[in-house]
XYZ file of C-alpha atoms in Angstrom:
668
model
C 97.975 118.198 77.320
C 96.628 119.925 80.314
C 99.869 121.244 81.759
C 100.653 122.809 78.495
C 100.526 126.805 78.540
C 100.322 129.164 81.187
C 96.373 130.028 82.461
C 97.649 133.032 84.374
C 98.338 136.882 84.097
C 96.314 136.817 80.862
C 98.442 134.609 78.751
C 97.075 132.093 76.617
C 96.397 128.505 77.540
C 97.723 125.207 75.425
C 93.674 125.262 74.996
C 93.331 128.520 73.143
C 93.213 126.847 69.569
C 91.181 123.786 70.562
C 87.234 123.613 69.921
C 85.879 120.048 70.881
C 87.368 118.095 73.892
C 86.171 114.027 73.840
C 86.913 111.406 76.143
C 85.744 108.016 76.029
C 85.443 104.954 78.755
C 85.089 107.004 81.847
C 84.458 104.353 83.498
C 84.985 104.113 87.323
C 85.019 107.089 89.939
C 88.535 107.669 90.165
C 90.702 110.296 91.518
C 92.090 111.234 88.094
C 88.625 110.928 86.485
C 87.102 113.510 89.198
C 90.261 115.476 88.825
C 89.518 115.787 85.308
C 85.858 116.749 85.690
C 87.285 119.678 87.913
C 89.496 121.217 85.087
C 86.807 120.349 82.234
C 84.128 122.820 84.423
C 87.149 125.454 85.001
C 87.598 125.762 81.229
C 84.471 126.076 80.524
C 84.323 128.631 82.532
C 87.395 129.962 80.878
C 86.486 128.965 77.190
C 82.389 129.019 76.984
C 82.708 128.033 73.239
C 84.487 124.916 73.848
C 82.452 121.429 73.329
C 83.135 118.737 75.665
C 81.898 115.202 74.965
C 82.217 112.723 77.794
C 81.205 109.232 76.822
C 80.594 105.999 79.780
C 78.145 103.092 80.222
C 78.827 103.395 84.158
C 78.920 106.510 85.507
C 76.049 108.476 87.157
C 75.059 110.780 83.801
C 72.446 112.881 85.633
C 74.833 113.551 88.633
C 77.291 114.940 85.937
C 75.033 116.536 83.905
C 74.093 118.452 86.827
C 77.638 119.273 87.633
C 78.018 120.931 84.489
C 74.803 123.061 84.879
C 72.500 120.556 82.950
C 73.851 119.777 80.075
C 72.184 117.233 77.781
C 72.510 113.255 77.807
C 72.485 111.324 75.188
C 71.137 107.787 76.120
C 72.552 105.008 73.296
C 70.752 101.562 74.263
C 73.261 98.747 74.201
C 73.331 95.502 72.517
C 73.307 93.007 74.968
C 70.913 90.157 75.686
C 68.136 89.630 78.391
C 69.949 88.596 81.528
C 67.655 86.343 83.977
C 68.277 88.244 87.660
C 68.361 85.830 90.907
C 69.202 86.947 94.394
C 70.794 84.761 97.015
C 67.012 83.082 98.232
C 66.817 82.059 94.895
C 70.041 80.761 94.551
C 69.517 78.757 98.124
C 65.944 77.377 96.711
C 67.360 76.146 93.467
C 69.796 74.460 94.964
C 68.361 72.737 98.177
C 71.141 74.181 100.515
C 70.978 74.842 103.841
C 72.682 75.178 107.053
C 72.672 74.749 111.136
C 73.835 76.482 113.634
C 76.742 74.533 113.779
C 77.629 75.536 110.323
C 80.697 77.972 109.473
C 78.563 79.851 107.763
C 75.962 80.315 110.660
C 75.621 84.005 112.263
C 77.878 84.285 115.195
C 77.694 88.073 116.390
C 81.177 89.670 115.542
C 83.167 86.581 115.431
C 84.973 85.450 112.577
C 85.951 81.791 113.392
C 84.487 80.154 110.491
C 86.692 78.222 107.859
C 84.862 80.434 105.595
C 86.689 83.141 106.886
C 89.892 81.337 107.684
C 90.710 79.934 104.090
C 91.735 83.164 102.845
C 95.259 83.858 103.098
C 95.298 87.588 102.745
C 94.104 89.527 105.776
C 91.049 91.916 105.553
C 88.242 93.619 107.627
C 84.829 94.038 107.344
C 83.378 97.326 106.555
C 82.391 98.972 109.862
C 78.808 99.381 108.117
C 78.556 95.987 107.310
C 77.451 95.518 111.398
C 74.618 97.534 110.932
C 73.693 96.116 107.514
C 73.205 92.413 108.980
C 69.528 90.962 108.095
C 67.717 89.394 110.631
C 64.037 87.467 110.520
C 63.769 88.556 106.756
C 60.543 87.288 105.321
C 60.313 85.805 102.423
C 57.638 85.875 99.919
C 55.394 82.521 100.167
C 57.044 80.555 97.211
C 60.067 80.107 98.808
C 60.313 77.332 101.589
C 60.692 77.539 105.171
C 63.865 75.169 104.897
C 65.308 78.532 102.170
C 63.940 81.214 104.992
C 65.687 79.572 108.122
C 68.916 79.434 105.872
C 68.651 83.002 104.604
C 67.852 84.229 108.219
C 70.576 82.125 110.159
C 73.214 82.570 107.596
C 76.481 85.105 108.044
C 76.270 86.991 105.182
C 79.126 88.828 105.628
C 80.855 85.526 104.706
C 81.299 84.374 101.277
C 79.283 80.803 101.271
C 81.516 78.884 98.853
C 79.975 75.856 99.443
C 76.562 77.569 97.991
C 78.719 78.755 94.743
C 80.066 74.794 94.335
C 76.230 73.586 94.733
C 75.255 76.079 92.240
C 78.085 74.829 89.832
C 76.992 71.546 90.233
C 73.343 72.304 89.429
C 73.850 74.468 86.951
C 76.320 71.414 84.982
C 75.581 68.221 85.775
C 72.188 68.342 87.403
C 69.702 70.292 86.089
C 68.827 70.293 82.265
C 67.152 72.833 81.980
C 70.070 75.014 82.592
C 72.162 73.293 80.396
C 73.060 76.101 77.960
C 74.229 78.655 80.439
C 77.046 75.931 81.313
C 79.536 76.501 78.659
C 80.943 79.160 80.222
C 80.515 80.792 83.856
C 81.968 83.342 85.537
C 82.137 83.779 89.129
C 83.051 87.062 91.006
C 85.163 86.897 94.134
C 86.171 89.278 96.329
C 89.545 90.050 94.719
C 88.776 93.881 92.949
C 86.655 95.412 90.392
C 89.064 95.181 88.034
C 87.062 92.081 86.212
C 84.137 94.518 85.878
C 86.001 96.835 83.296
C 89.144 95.606 82.603
C 88.036 92.130 81.211
C 85.511 90.911 78.592
C 85.115 87.220 78.277
C 83.202 87.050 75.048
C 81.249 83.132 75.703
C 80.389 83.917 79.312
C 76.767 83.221 79.620
C 76.146 82.608 83.194
C 77.716 84.779 86.138
C 77.747 83.903 89.890
C 78.536 87.229 91.588
C 79.748 86.708 95.707
C 78.182 90.550 95.632
C 81.384 91.473 97.797
C 84.819 93.489 96.367
C 87.565 94.566 98.304
C 88.451 97.978 98.164
C 91.176 100.362 99.770
C 90.624 102.787 101.790
C 92.619 105.425 103.202
C 92.294 106.510 106.957
C 93.342 110.274 106.838
C 93.280 110.619 110.748
C 95.486 107.592 111.299
C 97.342 107.736 107.945
C 96.627 104.364 107.350
C 95.275 102.381 104.617
C 92.861 99.292 105.321
C 91.700 96.841 102.627
C 87.878 96.689 103.577
C 85.986 93.650 102.148
C 82.455 95.119 101.478
C 79.220 94.908 99.645
C 79.421 96.282 96.055
C 76.941 98.931 94.827
C 74.163 98.433 92.967
C 75.636 99.802 89.630
C 78.581 97.246 90.039
C 76.302 94.398 90.379
C 74.566 95.716 86.652
C 78.494 95.632 85.383
C 78.894 92.172 87.170
C 75.824 90.494 85.195
C 75.812 92.118 82.059
C 78.815 90.055 81.674
C 76.263 86.961 81.231
C 74.345 88.948 78.115
C 76.771 89.308 75.396
C 76.468 86.492 73.260
C 72.935 85.154 74.197
C 70.628 85.330 76.859
C 71.998 85.035 80.064
C 72.067 83.620 83.971
C 73.046 85.484 86.984
C 72.854 84.762 90.381
C 73.420 87.586 93.101
C 74.266 85.984 96.553
C 72.955 88.839 98.592
C 69.001 88.990 98.960
C 66.381 91.052 96.824
C 65.589 92.677 100.009
C 69.588 93.934 100.822
C 69.550 95.114 96.810
C 66.214 97.039 96.799
C 66.846 98.653 100.391
C 70.553 99.019 101.846
C 72.757 98.478 99.079
C 74.145 102.112 97.370
C 73.429 103.141 93.738
C 77.032 103.581 93.040
C 80.144 102.981 94.885
C 82.038 105.853 97.259
C 84.411 107.559 94.732
C 88.199 107.462 95.580
C 88.147 111.115 96.088
C 86.019 110.281 99.163
C 88.469 107.433 100.548
C 91.757 107.479 99.344
C 94.989 109.960 100.051
C 94.571 113.211 98.582
C 98.221 113.859 98.771
C 99.140 113.216 95.142
C 96.175 114.961 93.846
C 97.112 118.157 96.017
C 100.233 118.066 94.241
C 99.311 117.709 90.586
C 96.910 120.812 91.599
C 99.644 123.014 91.966
C 101.723 122.663 88.856
C 98.325 122.801 86.971
C 99.160 125.749 84.456
C 95.290 126.466 84.135
C 94.236 128.554 87.089
C 92.236 126.051 89.206
C 91.924 128.350 91.984
C 93.268 129.864 95.184
C 93.947 126.548 96.785
C 94.232 123.211 97.448
C 91.283 123.278 99.220
C 89.626 125.564 96.972
C 89.946 123.278 94.150
C 88.655 119.848 95.671
C 85.695 121.689 96.970
C 84.851 122.004 93.781
C 84.554 118.177 93.306
C 81.651 116.483 91.987
C 81.756 115.005 95.473
C 83.975 117.319 97.583
C 85.893 115.290 100.328
C 85.858 116.529 103.801
C 87.966 119.982 104.774
C 89.630 118.232 107.105
C 91.166 115.668 104.985
C 92.168 117.969 102.461
C 93.825 120.037 105.032
C 96.094 116.626 106.149
C 96.818 115.723 102.708
C 98.246 119.511 102.439
C 100.247 119.114 105.977
C 101.738 115.697 104.498
C 102.967 117.566 101.651
C 104.542 120.208 103.578
C 106.006 117.729 105.808
C 107.853 116.175 102.775
C 108.735 119.615 101.940
C 107.100 118.962 98.460
C 104.983 122.383 99.452
C 106.237 125.543 102.032
C 103.703 126.709 104.821
C 102.060 128.789 102.524
C 101.257 125.955 99.741
C 103.735 127.203 97.593
C 105.135 124.191 95.436
C 108.905 123.785 96.351
C 112.047 122.976 93.781
C 111.773 119.743 95.044
C 107.739 119.262 95.029
C 108.058 120.571 91.193
C 110.416 117.341 90.650
C 108.108 114.703 92.854
C 105.405 115.900 90.608
C 107.061 114.594 87.364
C 107.817 111.221 88.841
C 104.438 109.206 88.295
C 104.892 107.805 92.266
C 103.981 108.318 95.491
C 105.408 111.539 97.210
C 107.501 109.608 99.304
C 108.998 107.404 96.955
C 109.539 109.843 94.731
C 111.523 111.840 97.464
C 113.472 108.585 98.231
C 114.232 108.274 94.394
C 115.608 111.981 94.514
C 117.798 111.331 97.293
C 118.828 108.355 96.509
C 120.356 109.880 93.284
C 122.175 112.767 95.221
C 123.378 109.664 97.800
C 124.865 107.684 94.451
C 123.036 104.640 95.296
C 119.999 104.783 92.472
C 120.108 101.221 91.376
C 118.786 99.812 94.190
C 116.374 102.866 95.160
C 114.822 101.956 91.442
C 114.692 98.641 91.914
C 112.365 99.527 95.195
C 110.477 101.764 94.005
C 109.787 99.651 90.905
C 108.735 97.010 93.003
C 106.192 98.693 95.815
C 104.448 100.108 92.531
C 103.604 96.837 91.018
C 103.683 93.354 92.195
C 105.802 91.547 94.344
C 108.448 89.463 92.918
C 107.741 86.573 95.040
C 104.631 84.285 95.030
C 103.283 81.609 97.065
C 101.757 78.657 94.658
C 99.119 76.646 96.703
C 100.017 74.181 99.052
C 103.762 75.158 99.454
C 104.284 78.207 101.856
C 107.004 76.791 103.747
C 108.941 76.408 100.968
C 108.487 80.106 99.034
C 108.818 81.435 102.737
C 112.391 79.889 103.140
C 113.099 80.634 99.509
C 112.157 84.022 100.238
C 114.375 84.315 103.482
C 117.625 83.197 101.095
C 117.570 86.634 99.953
C 117.219 88.570 103.120
C 119.845 91.687 103.389
C 120.053 93.486 106.465
C 116.632 92.637 108.336
C 115.734 94.541 105.330
C 112.416 94.020 103.173
C 113.442 96.315 100.655
C 117.260 95.258 100.387
C 115.588 91.743 100.174
C 113.336 92.299 96.979
C 116.680 94.163 95.220
C 119.063 91.362 96.409
C 116.167 88.831 94.581
C 116.037 91.231 91.746
C 119.745 91.577 91.332
C 120.132 87.654 91.588
C 117.459 87.257 88.845
C 118.859 89.833 86.645
C 122.171 88.005 86.712
C 120.772 84.845 85.979
C 119.208 86.533 82.805
C 122.748 87.616 81.156
C 123.469 83.886 80.715
C 120.147 83.571 78.946
C 116.722 83.365 79.454
C 116.377 79.554 80.210
C 118.736 79.800 83.278
C 116.562 82.845 84.447
C 113.408 81.085 84.271
C 114.701 77.969 86.132
C 115.741 80.175 89.041
C 112.557 81.715 89.173
C 110.965 78.043 89.436
C 113.571 77.196 92.078
C 112.887 80.445 94.241
C 109.497 80.862 93.228
C 109.785 84.266 91.700
C 107.566 85.565 89.322
C 109.767 85.948 85.676
C 106.483 87.902 84.101
C 106.740 90.509 87.359
C 110.347 90.452 87.498
C 109.904 92.210 83.948
C 107.455 94.692 84.639
C 109.833 95.785 88.036
C 112.507 96.223 85.155
C 110.216 98.439 83.006
C 109.163 100.316 85.771
C 112.758 100.910 86.789
C 113.377 102.146 83.187
C 110.472 104.560 83.307
C 111.553 106.275 86.369
C 114.828 106.510 85.627
C 113.854 108.024 82.092
C 111.524 110.422 84.561
C 114.467 111.713 86.318
C 116.455 112.156 83.257
C 113.851 114.031 81.462
C 113.311 116.770 84.341
C 116.760 117.150 84.128
C 117.813 116.097 87.524
C 119.840 113.444 86.120
C 122.362 113.985 83.374
C 123.560 111.671 81.207
C 124.939 111.784 77.783
C 122.981 111.183 74.223
C 124.471 107.774 73.574
C 122.990 106.647 77.136
C 119.671 108.582 76.337
C 118.989 106.991 73.213
C 120.157 103.249 74.809
C 117.507 104.099 77.196
C 114.858 105.081 74.488
C 115.344 101.696 72.940
C 114.958 99.227 75.621
C 111.834 101.186 77.158
C 110.300 100.950 73.609
C 111.425 97.823 72.607
C 108.914 95.416 71.774
C 111.289 92.478 71.128
C 112.942 90.449 74.235
C 113.308 92.563 77.528
C 115.968 94.507 77.153
C 118.283 95.830 80.533
C 119.663 98.978 80.854
C 123.095 99.963 83.558
C 122.375 102.859 85.725
C 125.545 104.864 84.881
C 128.333 103.874 87.181
C 128.713 107.511 89.008
C 125.309 107.267 90.288
C 125.711 103.601 91.583
C 128.870 104.231 93.992
C 127.133 103.651 97.092
C 124.731 100.992 96.072
C 126.752 98.739 98.267
C 126.751 100.174 101.141
C 123.331 99.474 102.916
C 123.490 102.301 105.561
C 123.587 104.825 102.931
C 120.587 103.186 100.904
C 118.881 102.713 104.755
C 119.220 106.712 104.884
C 117.781 107.503 102.057
C 114.846 105.235 102.548
C 114.277 106.788 106.152
C 114.709 110.469 104.830
C 112.298 109.579 102.025
C 109.927 107.674 103.282
C 109.842 109.870 106.922
C 107.364 110.027 108.680
C 106.765 106.697 108.153
C 109.137 105.370 111.092
C 108.535 103.122 113.890
C 110.113 103.080 117.381
C 111.348 99.239 118.430
C 111.523 98.595 122.135
C 111.051 95.604 124.451
C 108.208 95.018 127.034
C 108.713 93.565 130.360
C 107.672 89.824 129.410
C 110.238 90.243 126.107
C 107.695 91.050 123.541
C 108.464 93.389 120.488
C 106.853 96.855 121.682
C 106.955 98.365 117.941
C 105.028 101.648 117.308
C 104.417 104.463 115.313
C 105.940 107.753 116.028
C 103.130 109.750 114.441
C 100.577 108.512 117.066
C 101.959 105.642 119.177
C 99.822 102.884 117.777
C 101.089 99.236 118.561
C 102.358 97.762 115.394
C 103.317 94.030 114.049
C 105.124 92.920 111.249
C 102.874 91.235 108.942
C 103.741 87.431 107.614
C 104.844 88.433 104.356
C 107.495 90.592 105.607
C 110.903 88.789 106.353
C 110.758 90.299 109.915
C 107.768 88.363 110.922
C 108.783 86.570 114.139
C 111.799 88.649 114.542
C 112.894 89.906 118.213
C 113.243 93.688 118.377
C 116.657 93.210 120.201
C 117.670 91.306 117.009
C 117.445 94.582 115.279
C 120.250 96.399 116.705
C 118.489 99.945 115.980
C 116.023 101.965 117.618
C 114.015 102.764 114.546
C 112.845 100.996 111.419
C 110.795 102.713 108.509
C 107.907 101.317 106.822
C 105.950 101.770 103.349
C 103.182 100.250 104.266
C 100.623 100.020 107.438
C 97.402 98.071 106.706
C 94.564 97.655 109.180
C 93.389 94.543 109.281
C 92.650 92.437 112.867
C 95.590 94.338 113.877
C 98.023 97.568 112.397
C 100.605 95.264 110.277
C 103.818 96.707 108.628
C 104.316 95.246 105.202
C 107.837 96.265 104.116
C 110.586 97.612 106.958
C 113.949 98.288 107.405
C 116.340 99.402 110.158
C 117.401 102.991 110.289
C 120.109 104.438 111.879
C 119.651 107.175 114.499
C 122.009 109.368 112.591
C 119.606 109.608 109.499
C 117.106 110.711 111.298
C 119.087 113.361 113.343
C 120.462 114.412 109.758
C 117.788 114.239 107.333
C 114.550 113.929 108.748
C 111.813 116.558 110.307
C 112.662 119.535 111.702
C 115.538 119.012 114.657
C 115.565 120.939 117.993
C 119.331 121.208 119.236
C 118.877 121.967 123.049
C 122.401 121.927 124.901
C 121.351 122.721 128.394
C 119.206 119.401 128.772
C 121.609 117.423 126.429
C 118.809 116.587 123.782
C 117.657 116.754 120.397
C 113.983 116.257 119.238
C 112.581 115.619 116.017
C 109.147 117.316 114.853
C 108.621 116.607 118.910
C 108.207 112.990 118.130
C 111.708 111.071 118.681
C 114.135 112.569 121.500
C 117.452 111.517 121.638
C 120.334 112.211 124.181
C 123.104 113.618 123.102
C 126.285 115.447 124.754
C 126.767 119.029 123.849
C 129.916 119.051 121.585
C 128.252 116.337 119.314
C 124.827 118.459 119.384
C 126.636 121.701 118.150
C 128.489 119.292 115.462
C 124.850 117.690 114.380
C 123.590 121.124 114.404
C 126.298 122.726 112.128
C 126.578 119.212 109.563
C 122.609 119.117 109.426
C 122.509 122.391 108.200
C 125.159 121.993 105.466
C 123.783 118.988 104.296
C 120.169 120.385 104.066
C 121.576 123.701 102.332
C 123.679 121.487 99.545
C 120.540 119.267 99.438
C 118.235 121.796 98.432
C 120.993 123.372 95.896
C 120.763 119.852 94.016
C 116.733 120.044 93.880
C 117.205 123.259 91.606
C 119.827 121.283 89.820
C 122.830 123.744 90.657
C 126.276 122.588 91.039
C 127.939 122.556 93.927
C 130.644 124.647 95.428
C 134.008 123.052 96.258
C 133.278 123.548 100.077
C 129.657 122.129 99.761
C 131.400 118.772 97.890
C 133.299 118.238 100.726
C 130.544 118.476 103.799
C 128.801 116.051 101.012
C 131.737 113.648 101.125
C 131.830 114.527 105.215
C 128.078 113.406 105.623
C 127.977 110.052 103.175
C 131.025 109.122 105.124
C 128.937 109.370 108.587
C 125.324 108.034 107.108
C 127.446 104.893 105.437
C 129.946 104.224 108.469
C 133.093 104.864 106.563
C 135.911 104.830 108.559
C 137.505 108.436 108.604
C 141.428 107.825 107.848
C 143.223 111.154 108.037
C 145.589 112.712 110.401
C 146.071 112.273 114.195
C 143.252 113.265 116.349
C 143.825 117.076 117.572
C 141.907 118.931 120.537
C 139.464 120.469 118.573
C 138.223 117.143 117.057
C 134.625 116.067 117.829
C 133.534 112.698 118.343
C 129.833 112.301 117.831
C 127.828 110.825 120.845
C 124.487 109.901 120.142
C 122.721 107.716 123.115
C 119.803 105.650 122.860
C 116.772 107.650 121.627
C 114.054 108.790 124.770
C 110.849 107.743 124.445
C 108.044 110.405 125.738
């Protein structure tokens, strides 16, 4: 709705006939909700007569009121029952739980060797500010025993006390008759995410045990990596959690943090996403808005309720310039307009566009859909080794991306023989049938977006078939990608080239140290990287890949900097498709963005420079949805042969034939 009309040059907008806007259920300070506030504030300047109503049970109403110039706030009391709120010291006193210095829950500086931390298979890091927030020598009220005080002061409050949670459950359910009325349904909040706080309602909950922690994603703009951080919730999160206990009767809640921490150290509200996640997608969205929001991305984002740092805004804009979605002057490019219509990460969106042009769309749809949803691979408790072996049976060319596609294709073929066979396959190879169905749904959505943007041309019959499948409420329907878009889907080198071009500069250099260990580093800032245990390349030696570079999608920093999904990249893909190339004939080198340097013979260098120029021109033409000339078609076929390592069988070699010679990259 917000993209309709035109808000520039005095022309009308899609809002000219609208008098009221009502927005319900604004729960979290997501990037989308903050962007919505910017748009609404801009609209109010252009349309003072417009009336906007925001409804929410959790946002900071006073702060939003000030943001809109002191607009009125209406308070509607809720109908929840009172909740008896207790804290960590109350839980320890109630259960008589105690620990000694030898306990895995005892404070040991910055060490996390205790059983409580090691029991979690998912690796996270503790928020940096938690080290400063550790509570020591806390004085409790006289009503608490000395044993409770000793336990509270010895407890490492950065760990989740699972033993205490078990003791609470035992006391409430079996040992204390005065709490029997709270034992029918108990909700325990572990650090997973905050989905259950706002997305799930369980009507018969009467007791809540809140670990007081959650895991949230934070994006490090400087290092361009994501970090899954284990940190304390804010007061508003805690209120949302304990509110679950008062839906049907008077409830009980145990917060597993001290009253002192709640009163003096916990934030009132969590940091909004605009302050901790990547701003690239939001920056691109700003450039396609038909409402005139501001003169630049920075100008717009600095008007946010909580403006992000200028440096982070500039890094986001630079990343869009790097993928060529924006020009250096912040003008949106034809490719950028196409990317804005794909509801996915800009790198995955670019990968889908290039895979379409390279005629390997089918595996690309699977890869993009999987990376935007849940993994099809599952690991039941106690069956880690069996699940790993099953996953490795789908391995394809040392690529996590192709392994995903292989597993999905196997399942899809099994579905053609009946759902019973497909479910048997899932059970045997530890695959999630539900997650695979969601991947198929996303595949169809992405294909639909490509068609709607006119980037993919299909006949009306296919459009109707896709529409019936996407909106069918019966059993899942599969859609076969048009054959002309899948000609190269079996050529793993071409798929790898599309991945490299789309994900660049998410590239790792591969080397071997003197002691024989892997030396894998980012090309952006030379940081050492390790394969995450979930990757099929975990434990593999660098020399086994047979290439000098890998591409990746996710880097996550926990105990180390881990690459979750990786795939080999041929040097030719980097030379022809990635970054800005500098060809230096005198020194026999080619550099890509001053990050990667190759040794190339002069004749090969000239040929590569010309081929790169021609390939760039024909890709740019196709981003504008223009047909290729006969000459461009020929250049495209030659490029596909080179990228796909297809043997060229033509006339005998002539004197003017150039053999491309590219040596191992020279690392700085």
